[in-house]
Amino acid sequence: MEETTSNAQNSEANPALGKPDKQLRVRAVRGRFGSYGGRYVPETLMAALQELETAYAVARKDKAFRDEFHRLLADFAGRPTPLFLAERLTQQLGGARIYLKREDLLHTGAHKINNCIGQALLARRMGKHRIIAETGAGQHGVATATVCALFGMECVVYMGTEDMRRQELNVFRMKLLGTEVRGVDSGSRTLKDAINEAMRDWVTNVRTTHYLLGSVLGAHPYPTMVRDFHRVIGQEARKQVLKAEGRLPSAVIACVGGGSNAIGVFYEFIKDREVRLIGVEAGGRGHSLGEHAARFDGGGPGVLQGTYSYVLQDLAGQIALTHSVSAGLDYPAIGPEHAWLHDQGRAEYVSASDQEALDACLRLARMEGIIPALESAHAIAECIKRAPKMDKSDIVIVNVSGRGDKDIGILRENVAF
Amino acid sequence: MAIHFKQRPGLVAYITCGDPTLDVSREVALAAIRAGADVIELGVPFSDPVADGPVIQRASERALQHGTNLIGVLEVAKQLRQQSNAGLIIFSYLNPILQFGLDKFCAAAAEAGVDGALVTDLPVEEAAEYLRAMKAHKLAPVFLAAPTSPEKRLRDVAKHSRGFVYAISRTGITGARQELAGDARSLVERLRVHTKLPIAVGFGVSTPEQFAEVGGFADAAVVGSAIVQRIEQNPGQEAAAVSEFLSSLTGTAQEAVGKS
Ligand SMILES: Cc1ncc(COP(=O)(O)O)c(C=O)c1O
């Protein structure tokens, strides 16, 4: 995060993206990406969101805040993360040179810690000592539990009981860190339901509590703020690739749940029009509604959990159930900035199936000695499809958003030796 | 405009439509009106009711299991309008209305004889298009005021509301509570400065004592989860159970007024 960080509405000023569409002008609230985004929450939360917006606007201009953020990213989280040339995979696929951005090497094992450090610093500035969060894969929950331990804050994490089952290791890690994990038994018992329950807690305890949302979702200012805290991924990657190769990549690939690791690695490249930005959604186990989490392949604009974006839903506006082998991608809406990048044609979105992700996970483990998170394996899967068709002079960066330790249980069930 | 409170406090009764069926919802609404309800809030069930507690969450799930949708809710409104002059408000989350179409929704609601709407997750800032459509069809938008709303927001909420303003008694989700929070009275006082509209207090009103207490400082009380709970607990006798319960509230209120 830098002072020059653009705000959501400043994306208007991003020349690479052209003018926002007409709908934007009739909307009063800031935090729009084209017509997407906004702030659709119960009245009780409005004051807290305004307070957060103001606190963040002040903090990001404050050098002391930025310095502390970057110090913790370096000394606590382990930034910068390497950009690693995957030579064997490159050779085997026979096309583009493949670089891996190693967010899996960060403390707690995923990119999520970037945002958690930023928001915890902000919560402390606002005098809020109780933190709540939702988690799907458990990586955001673990990262939140970690910063709360570091800052001495009370922490409650909501998690769907289906996710608690499939990401059991992370549940235990959170408990070890002193966090209370509350199981959520409604709906599909996954990320969406955990967010509902966290929002209900926030509505009730809003005066004392900060909601540390884990992706570029929810009401303004979350999508902008969380993106800013993850921008460092793309800033580093851009410098690193220029240093290693003296030129920009042809493509940057990232998996997209809510979209935080993807926007983090994309953002710095948006102005480089020759760089293709490719987001990979969860194709799950089938094409019909309920069998996947590919919002751009069957979803349409709608409002869920505070923001206007692409949502998987039925004709009556009821939110659809989703499925993915990876808990972190198993969510019916996508961050509003991705909706805009999609509509503008600046980023493209594809999907990888459960099986393709599992195969990619195994392939990366055996070719490069890296076991990626099943979320990140979706990005690897797209790289495996695409790289062979590309030229040997092309460069591809794949964001490895997290490591696969948390997925050992699922891998054990699904991988036959 | 049929939004009018006959007594103090007036009674606004919320029901989740389609729980257990739309026919029962209509019967319950008629029973509530006979028991003294001035306004019926017809709840549109939604898959992700973030502002609701467990009672209304369960009711929404039951209603959605057999496919209740906005069209069905408007049909109930139409049938009620044929039999009653009570105020009718559609109570919904935004997405079902958005997918139906804002303007189409307002046209259909007006056609059904509905008086207004309350959209839980649509704050005034985001409501420009909605307000235009509501106005075009002469419908009353009701907005929520919360204990956490600062003065400027209260002013905007009051300015854009028609029919009545809904004051949330405490920070939190819907559901019955033992005590009304002290927040409610001061919120109503702060809101009064900005509006001459009736002010209804809701979230947690579930006993005759609380109902009477609200009458001491507000124009109306909204009763929701306590009604939905009676529906849940009295399968086959929903209307009778709700009628008995609401009569106990309105009866007590009249006694309290009579004594003073
Ligand atoms: C390793 C990893 N990658 C990706 C995601 C998906 O989130 P986002 O799309 O916000 O990066 C998660 C979420 O849990 C995750 O744990």
XYZ file of C-alpha atoms and ligand atoms in Angstrom:
693
model
C 0.000 0.000 0.000
C 1.326 3.409 -0.947
C 0.080 6.896 -0.652
C -0.420 6.997 -4.364
C -2.779 4.078 -4.043
C -5.824 4.908 -6.020
C -9.198 4.836 -4.441
C -12.052 2.959 -6.037
C -13.505 5.960 -7.748
C -10.003 6.948 -8.827
C -10.033 3.903 -11.028
C -11.922 6.291 -13.264
C -8.630 8.038 -13.699
C -6.856 4.858 -14.731
C -6.296 5.548 -18.418
C -6.000 1.874 -19.220
C -9.606 1.324 -18.290
C -11.303 4.107 -20.135
C -14.401 5.872 -18.898
C -16.769 4.176 -16.513
C -20.218 3.508 -17.853
C -23.161 5.843 -17.527
C -24.706 4.091 -14.573
C -21.873 5.283 -12.351
C -22.977 8.881 -12.576
C -26.373 8.266 -11.077
C -24.906 6.493 -8.073
C -24.224 8.585 -5.030
C -21.957 6.353 -2.973
C -18.254 6.128 -3.614
C -16.638 2.767 -3.948
C -17.932 1.993 -7.410
C -16.132 0.107 -10.124
C -18.219 1.088 -13.078
C -21.686 0.264 -11.789
C -20.394 -2.490 -9.476
C -19.610 -2.246 -5.784
C -21.409 0.184 -3.503
C -22.716 -0.287 -0.006
C -25.822 -2.427 0.495
C -26.060 -3.123 4.200
C -28.555 -2.681 7.030
C -28.660 0.862 8.407
C -27.037 -0.217 11.679
C -23.730 -0.825 9.863
C -23.681 2.354 7.801
C -22.015 4.526 10.421
C -19.324 1.907 11.050
C -18.556 1.653 7.336
C -18.292 5.419 7.094
C -16.004 5.441 10.116
C -13.857 2.738 8.531
C -13.727 4.585 5.233
C -12.554 7.761 6.949
C -10.051 5.983 9.194
C -8.586 4.222 6.203
C -8.429 7.398 4.115
C -6.448 9.080 6.900
C -4.231 6.070 7.639
C -3.117 5.534 4.074
C -1.808 9.062 3.952
C -0.009 8.626 7.257
C 3.646 7.726 6.825
C 3.836 6.101 10.256
C 0.990 3.757 9.333
C 2.552 2.839 6.012
C 5.960 2.302 7.567
C 4.583 0.010 10.204
C 2.556 -1.899 7.607
C 5.650 -2.472 5.466
C 7.822 -3.302 8.451
C 5.392 -6.027 9.536
C 5.050 -7.309 5.972
C 8.824 -7.682 5.876
C 9.758 -8.783 9.392
C 6.659 -10.681 10.454
C 5.139 -11.990 7.229
C 8.362 -12.502 5.273
C 8.045 -10.164 2.284
C 9.174 -9.880 -0.410
C 8.256 -13.339 -1.606
C 10.383 -14.844 -4.378
C 9.472 -14.999 -8.041
C 10.650 -18.477 -8.963
C 11.360 -19.755 -12.459
C 9.703 -23.175 -12.725
C 12.223 -24.687 -15.122
C 11.099 -28.289 -15.186
C 7.435 -27.404 -15.638
C 8.407 -24.928 -18.365
C 10.401 -27.593 -20.146
C 7.761 -30.234 -19.826
C 5.007 -27.989 -21.155
C 7.296 -26.782 -23.923
C 5.898 -23.253 -24.256
C 6.014 -20.056 -22.220
C 8.546 -19.535 -19.444
C 6.648 -20.033 -16.196
C 7.338 -17.992 -13.095
C 5.682 -18.684 -9.770
C 4.970 -15.844 -7.353
C 5.541 -17.570 -4.057
C 2.835 -16.212 -1.719
C 2.748 -19.715 -0.284
C 6.025 -18.905 1.479
C 4.484 -16.141 3.564
C 3.943 -16.600 7.280
C 0.735 -18.600 7.877
C 0.988 -20.022 4.350
C -1.040 -17.735 2.103
C -1.364 -14.187 0.803
C -4.165 -13.524 3.300
C -1.725 -12.227 5.937
C -1.056 -9.031 3.900
C -4.611 -7.827 4.364
C -4.817 -9.011 7.968
C -1.797 -6.967 9.005
C -3.236 -3.877 7.330
C -6.693 -4.202 8.847
C -5.414 -5.087 12.318
C -3.288 -1.926 12.328
C -6.348 0.015 11.271
C -8.559 -1.585 13.943
C -5.991 -0.639 16.565
C -6.020 2.955 15.350
C -9.815 2.981 15.594
C -9.661 1.675 19.159
C -11.478 -1.567 18.338
C -10.088 -4.481 20.278
C -12.499 -7.191 19.294
C -11.978 -8.686 15.850
C -14.349 -10.949 13.958
C -13.738 -12.675 10.652
C -15.162 -15.304 8.331
C -13.103 -17.997 6.746
C -13.564 -20.587 4.013
C -10.321 -22.465 3.536
C -9.239 -21.380 6.986
C -6.273 -19.408 5.656
C -7.897 -16.064 6.305
C -9.030 -17.315 9.702
C -5.509 -18.434 10.599
C -4.017 -15.154 9.370
C -6.581 -13.187 11.390
C -5.972 -15.321 14.484
C -2.262 -14.711 13.997
C -2.413 -10.923 13.842
C -4.825 -10.870 16.782
C -2.317 -12.868 18.817
C 0.400 -10.467 17.697
C -1.616 -7.397 18.695
C -3.261 -8.869 21.786
C -6.790 -8.604 20.421
C -9.843 -10.761 21.081
C -10.714 -12.815 18.009
C -13.776 -14.767 16.865
C -13.794 -16.560 13.504
C -16.956 -17.853 11.812
C -16.583 -20.924 9.635
C -19.103 -23.160 7.898
C -19.215 -26.617 9.440
C -18.595 -28.206 6.023
C -15.400 -26.156 5.758
C -14.442 -27.026 9.344
C -14.608 -30.651 8.312
C -12.554 -30.305 5.150
C -10.035 -27.802 6.541
C -9.713 -29.357 9.959
C -6.022 -28.572 10.335
C -6.666 -24.839 10.072
C -9.425 -25.036 12.685
C -6.916 -26.429 15.116
C -4.315 -23.820 14.182
C -6.784 -21.029 14.951
C -7.562 -22.553 18.321
C -3.855 -22.878 19.100
C -3.510 -19.170 18.398
C -6.163 -18.397 20.992
C -9.069 -17.709 18.652
C -12.636 -18.859 19.174
C -13.937 -20.683 16.096
C -17.736 -20.624 15.763
C -19.218 -23.220 13.444
C -22.008 -22.074 11.117
C -24.617 -24.684 10.311
C -26.896 -22.845 7.895
C -27.219 -22.882 4.108
C -24.393 -24.695 2.372
C -22.289 -24.510 5.573
C -19.492 -22.811 3.682
C -17.969 -19.367 3.176
C -21.171 -17.504 2.260
C -22.877 -18.686 5.424
C -19.847 -17.778 7.521
C -20.019 -14.231 6.127
C -23.754 -14.020 6.962
C -23.030 -14.988 10.537
C -20.064 -12.606 10.837
C -22.297 -9.791 9.551
C -24.918 -10.664 12.180
C -22.253 -10.503 14.882
C -21.048 -7.169 13.500
C -24.556 -5.681 13.424
C -24.883 -6.643 17.074
C -21.445 -5.611 18.361
C -20.574 -2.906 15.884
C -19.604 -0.358 18.515
C -16.694 -2.423 19.853
C -15.869 -4.735 16.988
C -13.981 -4.543 13.719
C -15.011 -6.959 11.003
C -11.794 -8.108 9.355
C -13.215 -9.205 6.010
C -10.919 -11.543 4.119
C -11.390 -10.739 0.466
C -12.217 -7.929 -1.954
C -15.899 -8.401 -1.178
C -18.538 -6.696 0.908
C -19.548 -3.062 1.181
C -17.300 -0.095 0.442
C -14.541 0.464 1.573
C -13.629 -3.226 1.819
C -13.061 -4.056 -1.867
C -10.762 -1.036 -2.279
C -8.985 -1.344 1.045
C -8.343 -5.082 0.835
C -7.054 -4.652 -2.718
C -4.666 -1.926 -1.572
C -3.248 -4.171 1.142
C -2.567 -6.878 -1.464
C -1.159 -4.628 -4.177
C 2.294 -5.375 -2.898
C 2.087 -8.797 -4.599
C 1.922 -7.281 -8.085
C 4.344 -4.482 -7.263
C 6.983 -7.004 -6.282
C 6.211 -9.366 -9.156
C 6.483 -6.601 -11.745
C 9.868 -5.472 -10.438
C 11.087 -9.039 -10.122
C 10.149 -10.065 -13.641
C 11.680 -6.919 -15.113
C 14.876 -7.654 -13.228
C 14.975 -11.309 -14.255
C 13.878 -10.969 -17.867
C 14.075 -7.301 -18.713
C 10.495 -7.340 -19.983
C 6.923 -7.774 -18.932
C 5.104 -11.108 -18.900
C 2.554 -12.024 -21.569
C 0.116 -13.194 -18.939
C -0.540 -13.160 -15.213
C -2.714 -15.973 -13.868
C -4.416 -16.195 -10.474
C -7.273 -18.101 -8.918
C -10.380 -16.109 -7.967
C -12.511 -16.817 -4.925
C -13.587 -13.394 -3.721
C -10.659 -12.157 -5.746
C -8.065 -10.772 -3.315
C -4.935 -12.592 -4.446
C -5.940 -12.050 -8.068
C -6.541 -8.309 -7.753
C -3.356 -8.059 -5.688
C -1.196 -9.557 -8.403
C -3.167 -7.974 -11.309
C -3.403 -4.415 -10.127
C 0.096 -3.232 -10.949
C -0.198 -4.691 -14.454
C -3.557 -3.140 -15.373
C -1.871 -0.224 -17.071
C 0.360 -2.596 -19.079
C -2.200 -3.376 -21.720
C -0.034 -6.021 -23.381
C -0.160 -8.157 -20.237
C -3.126 -10.509 -20.251
C -4.783 -10.865 -16.861
C -6.419 -14.227 -16.347
C -8.589 -15.120 -13.374
C -9.454 -18.755 -12.741
C -12.737 -19.617 -11.066
C -13.783 -22.933 -9.595
C -15.392 -25.097 -12.267
C -16.306 -27.675 -9.632
C -17.761 -30.949 -10.842
C -20.291 -29.877 -13.422
C -21.856 -27.113 -15.418
C -25.270 -26.771 -13.790
C -26.120 -24.274 -11.064
C -24.975 -25.617 -7.703
C -22.131 -27.717 -9.096
C -19.509 -24.984 -9.473
C -18.491 -21.484 -8.395
C -17.800 -19.881 -11.790
C -19.634 -16.574 -11.430
C -18.810 -15.431 -14.949
C -20.182 -18.655 -16.355
C -23.783 -18.723 -15.234
C -23.941 -15.792 -12.820
C -25.383 -12.334 -13.359
C -25.339 -8.943 -11.642
C -26.945 -8.889 -8.211
C -26.452 -7.818 -4.615
C -25.013 -10.162 -2.037
C -23.500 -9.301 1.333
C -23.119 -5.611 0.740
C -21.927 -5.335 -2.822
C -23.271 -5.312 -6.380
C -21.389 -7.771 -8.562
C -21.733 -11.028 -10.484
C -23.638 -13.539 -8.377
C -24.721 -17.133 -8.915
C -28.449 -17.006 -8.322
C -31.790 -18.278 -9.547
C -34.316 -16.255 -11.528
C -36.034 -15.074 -8.352
C -32.802 -13.624 -6.967
C -32.200 -16.356 -4.411
C -28.499 -17.066 -4.038
C -27.420 -20.423 -5.454
C -25.468 -23.094 -3.661
C -21.960 -23.632 -4.967
C -19.473 -26.441 -5.069
C -15.709 -26.591 -5.279
C -13.106 -29.015 -3.997
C -11.368 -25.908 -2.693
C -13.142 -24.154 0.161
C -11.518 -20.809 -0.627
C -13.131 -20.609 -4.079
C -16.494 -22.012 -3.037
C -18.489 -18.761 -2.993
C -21.377 -17.463 -5.164
C -20.181 -13.856 -5.689
C -17.007 -12.248 -6.975
C -15.360 -8.992 -5.924
C -16.912 -5.984 -7.741
C -13.639 -4.800 -9.253
C -13.323 -8.126 -11.065
C -16.849 -7.663 -12.414
C -15.728 -4.377 -13.859
C -12.420 -5.691 -15.252
C -14.455 -8.458 -16.836
C -17.020 -6.176 -18.453
C -14.304 -3.844 -19.701
C -12.510 -6.805 -21.219
C -9.335 -5.902 -19.354
C -9.187 -9.242 -17.553
C -10.493 -12.590 -18.738
C -11.992 -15.253 -16.542
C -11.896 -18.980 -17.110
C -12.507 -21.958 -14.873
C -10.755 -25.145 -13.849
C -12.600 -28.214 -12.631
C -12.023 -30.014 -9.333
C -10.182 -32.764 -11.148
C -7.990 -30.375 -13.130
C -7.026 -28.613 -9.903
C -6.206 -31.884 -8.144
C -4.095 -32.984 -11.124
C -2.314 -29.634 -11.241
C -1.582 -29.839 -7.527
C 0.096 -33.199 -7.950
C 1.955 -32.075 -11.036
C 3.457 -29.018 -9.353
C 4.400 -31.104 -6.330
C 6.292 -33.582 -8.479
C 7.759 -31.238 -11.051
C 8.821 -28.388 -8.804
C 8.698 -29.643 -5.233
C 5.896 -27.235 -4.327
C 2.553 -28.443 -2.965
C 0.153 -25.576 -3.680
C -3.152 -24.904 -1.955
C -6.064 -26.361 -3.950
C -7.194 -22.761 -4.592
C -3.845 -21.907 -6.172
C -3.874 -25.226 -8.035
C -6.738 -23.822 -10.149
C -4.322 -21.161 -11.443
C -1.673 -23.813 -12.092
C -4.255 -25.839 -14.025
C -4.927 -22.913 -16.353
C -1.199 -22.417 -16.818
C -0.838 -26.088 -17.768
C -3.542 -25.647 -20.421
C -2.220 -22.395 -21.777
C 1.586 -22.503 -21.643
C 2.075 -25.177 -24.325
C 0.146 -23.031 -26.812
C 2.343 -20.047 -26.124
C 5.659 -19.113 -27.622
C 8.926 -19.960 -25.911
C 9.614 -16.238 -25.721
C 6.426 -15.647 -23.741
C 6.551 -15.269 -19.972
C 3.742 -16.296 -17.643
C 3.467 -15.432 -13.968
C 1.256 -17.675 -11.855
C 0.345 -16.509 -8.389
C 0.746 -19.372 -5.949
C -1.560 -17.826 -3.376
C -1.001 -20.447 -0.691
C 0.543 -23.728 0.277
C -1.226 -27.059 0.345
C -0.619 -28.335 3.865
C -4.215 -27.532 4.834
C -5.464 -29.723 1.987
C -3.662 -32.926 2.910
C -6.930 -34.510 4.099
C -8.719 -33.785 0.802
C -5.708 -34.878 -1.225
C -5.563 -38.119 0.709
C -9.208 -38.809 -0.185
C -8.776 -37.898 -3.845
C -5.316 -38.892 -4.977
C -4.562 -42.529 -5.707
C -0.949 -43.665 -5.843
C -52.589 5.879 1.689
C -53.790 3.242 4.090
C -50.929 3.646 6.579
C -52.697 4.957 9.597
C -52.365 4.057 13.279
C -55.716 3.847 15.055
C -54.404 3.585 18.592
C -51.235 4.158 20.534
C -49.118 2.294 20.119
C -50.190 1.221 16.687
C -49.363 -2.327 15.700
C -47.198 -3.327 12.757
C -47.193 -7.102 12.280
C -44.453 -8.847 10.297
C -44.843 -12.284 8.763
C -42.514 -14.246 6.509
C -44.719 -15.065 3.546
C -44.908 -18.693 2.493
C -44.177 -20.031 5.976
C -45.668 -22.559 6.037
C -47.710 -21.684 2.886
C -48.953 -18.522 1.196
C -52.536 -19.438 2.108
C -51.659 -19.646 5.781
C -49.761 -16.353 5.530
C -52.901 -14.695 4.209
C -55.027 -16.176 7.004
C -52.484 -15.100 9.629
C -52.415 -11.573 8.197
C -56.218 -11.363 8.329
C -56.186 -12.643 11.904
C -53.565 -10.042 12.810
C -55.677 -7.289 11.292
C -58.707 -8.481 13.285
C -56.546 -8.463 16.411
C -55.730 -4.825 15.813
C -52.783 -4.655 13.413
C -52.709 -1.364 11.510
C -49.996 -2.390 9.101
C -48.917 -5.796 7.806
C -45.319 -6.246 6.710
C -45.257 -9.009 4.129
C -41.779 -10.515 4.325
C -40.228 -11.849 1.123
C -38.085 -14.834 2.097
C -34.412 -14.570 1.079
C -31.679 -17.181 1.063
C -29.214 -14.958 2.948
C -31.063 -12.864 5.508
C -28.083 -11.122 7.165
C -30.229 -8.839 9.306
C -32.334 -11.642 10.762
C -32.009 -13.876 13.794
C -32.612 -17.629 13.892
C -36.439 -17.464 14.034
C -36.859 -15.556 10.770
C -33.948 -17.432 9.193
C -35.757 -20.704 9.789
C -39.042 -19.289 8.507
C -37.314 -18.063 5.341
C -35.773 -21.469 4.768
C -39.147 -23.177 5.152
C -40.779 -20.715 2.768
C -38.051 -21.114 0.160
C -38.187 -24.891 0.334
C -41.424 -24.799 -1.598
C -40.373 -21.978 -3.873
C -42.040 -18.895 -2.408
C -41.173 -15.854 -4.506
C -42.027 -12.202 -4.870
C -44.887 -12.912 -7.261
C -46.519 -15.118 -4.629
C -46.073 -12.455 -1.961
C -47.695 -9.838 -4.191
C -50.557 -12.247 -4.795
C -51.121 -12.466 -1.026
C -51.096 -8.667 -0.876
C -53.722 -8.502 -3.599
C -55.977 -10.953 -1.767
C -55.565 -9.032 1.489
C -56.375 -5.756 -0.212
C -59.673 -7.222 -1.413
C -60.621 -7.910 2.185
C -59.035 -5.150 4.220
C -57.935 -1.520 4.337
C -54.984 -2.195 6.588
C -51.581 -0.830 5.538
C -49.588 -3.291 3.442
C -45.812 -3.064 3.226
C -43.508 -5.379 1.282
C -40.505 -6.203 3.428
C -37.565 -7.581 1.468
C -33.863 -7.798 0.877
C -32.757 -6.017 -2.254
C -31.742 -8.860 -4.551
C -35.165 -10.477 -5.120
C -36.539 -7.029 -6.029
C -33.550 -6.219 -8.229
C -33.935 -9.432 -10.207
C -37.669 -8.813 -10.578
C -36.858 -5.297 -11.776
C -37.219 -2.151 -9.648
C -39.826 -0.499 -11.793
C -41.693 -3.677 -12.553
C -41.810 -4.423 -8.839
C -43.238 -1.012 -7.996
C -45.832 -1.282 -10.749
C -46.904 -4.750 -9.604
C -47.003 -3.717 -5.947
C -49.120 -0.671 -6.677
C -51.398 -2.799 -8.832
C -51.814 -5.276 -5.960
C -52.858 -2.489 -3.604
C -49.647 -2.381 -1.591
C -48.903 0.879 0.237
C -45.143 0.803 0.550
C -41.925 -1.153 0.875
C -39.005 -1.562 3.206
C -35.758 -2.913 1.794
C -33.470 -3.983 4.628
C -30.148 -3.738 2.842
C -30.853 -0.624 0.811
C -29.632 2.472 2.663
C -30.762 5.911 1.475
C -27.483 6.626 -0.357
C -28.031 3.728 -2.730
C -31.740 4.300 -3.149
C -31.967 6.949 -5.894
C -33.405 4.691 -8.587
C -35.622 2.897 -6.107
C -37.001 6.181 -4.798
C -37.777 7.333 -8.320
C -39.667 4.142 -9.088
C -41.508 4.189 -5.762
C -42.564 7.776 -6.307
C -43.724 7.104 -9.851
C -46.082 4.437 -8.510
C -47.156 6.409 -5.422
C -45.671 3.904 -3.015
C -44.298 4.787 0.406
C -40.623 3.969 0.967
C -39.974 3.161 4.618
C -36.372 3.408 5.786
C -34.761 2.132 8.945
C -33.128 4.345 11.553
C -30.598 2.680 13.859
C -29.207 3.615 17.257
C -25.837 3.968 15.524
C -27.150 6.410 12.898
C -25.612 9.868 13.368
C -27.774 13.006 13.035
C -27.160 13.493 9.345
C -28.260 9.982 8.547
C -31.385 10.322 10.691
C -32.246 13.449 8.761
C -31.864 11.617 5.436
C -33.811 8.590 6.642
C -36.643 10.858 7.805
C -36.552 12.927 4.637
C -36.905 9.962 2.278
C -39.395 7.915 4.294
C -43.135 8.040 3.731
C -45.920 6.435 5.757
C -43.802 5.932 8.858
C -40.182 5.639 9.938
C -38.926 2.401 11.407
C -36.664 2.857 14.424
C -34.540 -0.165 15.322
C -34.622 -0.584 19.090
C -31.037 -1.797 19.427
C -27.978 -2.783 17.444
C -28.472 -6.359 16.368
C -30.523 -8.750 14.351
C -34.228 -9.506 14.573
C -35.419 -11.696 17.425
C -37.290 -11.568 20.696
C -35.489 -10.083 23.713
C -36.254 -9.930 27.400
C -35.810 -6.203 27.612
C -36.070 -3.341 25.197
C -32.763 -1.583 24.973
C -32.535 1.922 26.381
C -31.380 2.872 22.887
C -34.939 2.902 21.589
C -36.327 5.850 23.504
C -33.403 8.153 22.787
C -33.400 7.156 19.113
C -37.087 8.051 18.809
C -36.390 11.392 20.476
C -33.524 12.130 18.108
C -35.644 11.101 15.134
C -38.607 13.234 16.188
C -36.602 16.365 15.537
C -36.490 15.479 11.850
C -39.974 14.217 11.088
C -43.672 14.496 11.694
C -44.246 10.989 10.377
C -45.317 8.311 12.848
C -42.352 6.426 14.297
C -42.581 2.668 14.745
C -40.149 0.856 17.029
C -39.146 -2.694 16.247
C -36.617 -5.487 16.812
C -37.337 -7.512 19.902
C -40.869 -6.436 20.854
C -42.486 -9.632 22.129
C -44.411 -9.078 25.387
C -47.439 -6.996 26.437
C -45.159 -5.029 28.783
C -42.737 -4.128 25.983
C -45.617 -3.253 23.688
C -47.063 -0.902 26.267
C -43.639 0.542 26.988
C -43.154 1.432 23.312
C -46.517 3.189 23.441
C -44.994 5.515 26.010
C -42.542 7.048 23.559
C -43.368 5.975 20.005
C -46.391 5.827 17.726
C -46.276 2.151 16.887
C -44.549 -1.106 17.685
C -43.385 -3.648 15.125
C -43.814 -7.266 16.164
C -42.040 -9.805 14.000
C -40.081 -12.728 15.385
C -42.620 -13.268 18.169
C -45.336 -13.767 15.531
C -43.166 -15.958 13.340
C -42.341 -18.082 16.373
C -46.039 -18.648 17.091
C -46.520 -19.732 13.508
C -43.639 -22.170 13.862
C -44.915 -23.596 17.123
C -48.583 -24.013 16.191
C -48.802 -26.006 12.978
C -52.391 -26.134 11.745
C -53.490 -23.407 14.189
C -51.269 -20.563 13.062
C -53.941 -17.888 12.652
C -55.611 -18.650 15.986
C -52.290 -18.629 17.845
C -51.222 -15.322 16.310
C -54.615 -13.805 16.945
C -54.536 -14.778 20.602
C -50.995 -13.491 21.008
C -51.633 -10.129 19.334
C -54.858 -9.601 21.281
C -52.842 -10.029 24.453
C -50.559 -7.199 23.296
C -53.210 -4.766 22.148
C -55.503 -5.579 25.084
C -52.774 -4.809 27.600
C -51.880 -1.630 25.841
C -55.426 -0.372 26.108
C -55.536 -1.264 29.799
C -52.321 0.626 30.442
C -53.714 3.662 28.676
C -56.997 3.318 30.545
C -55.283 3.266 33.916
C -53.229 6.349 33.386
C -4.564 -20.010 -0.619
C -5.794 -19.284 -1.025
N -5.890 -18.810 -2.261
C -6.986 -18.165 -2.689
C -8.081 -17.993 -1.876
C -9.296 -17.318 -2.448
O -9.490 -16.011 -1.998
P -9.185 -14.775 -2.915
O -9.886 -14.981 -4.196
O -9.714 -13.633 -2.136
O -7.722 -14.684 -3.110
C -8.039 -18.463 -0.562
C -9.187 -18.273 0.328
O -9.375 -18.869 1.316
C -6.861 -19.130 -0.133
O -6.773 -19.624 1.098
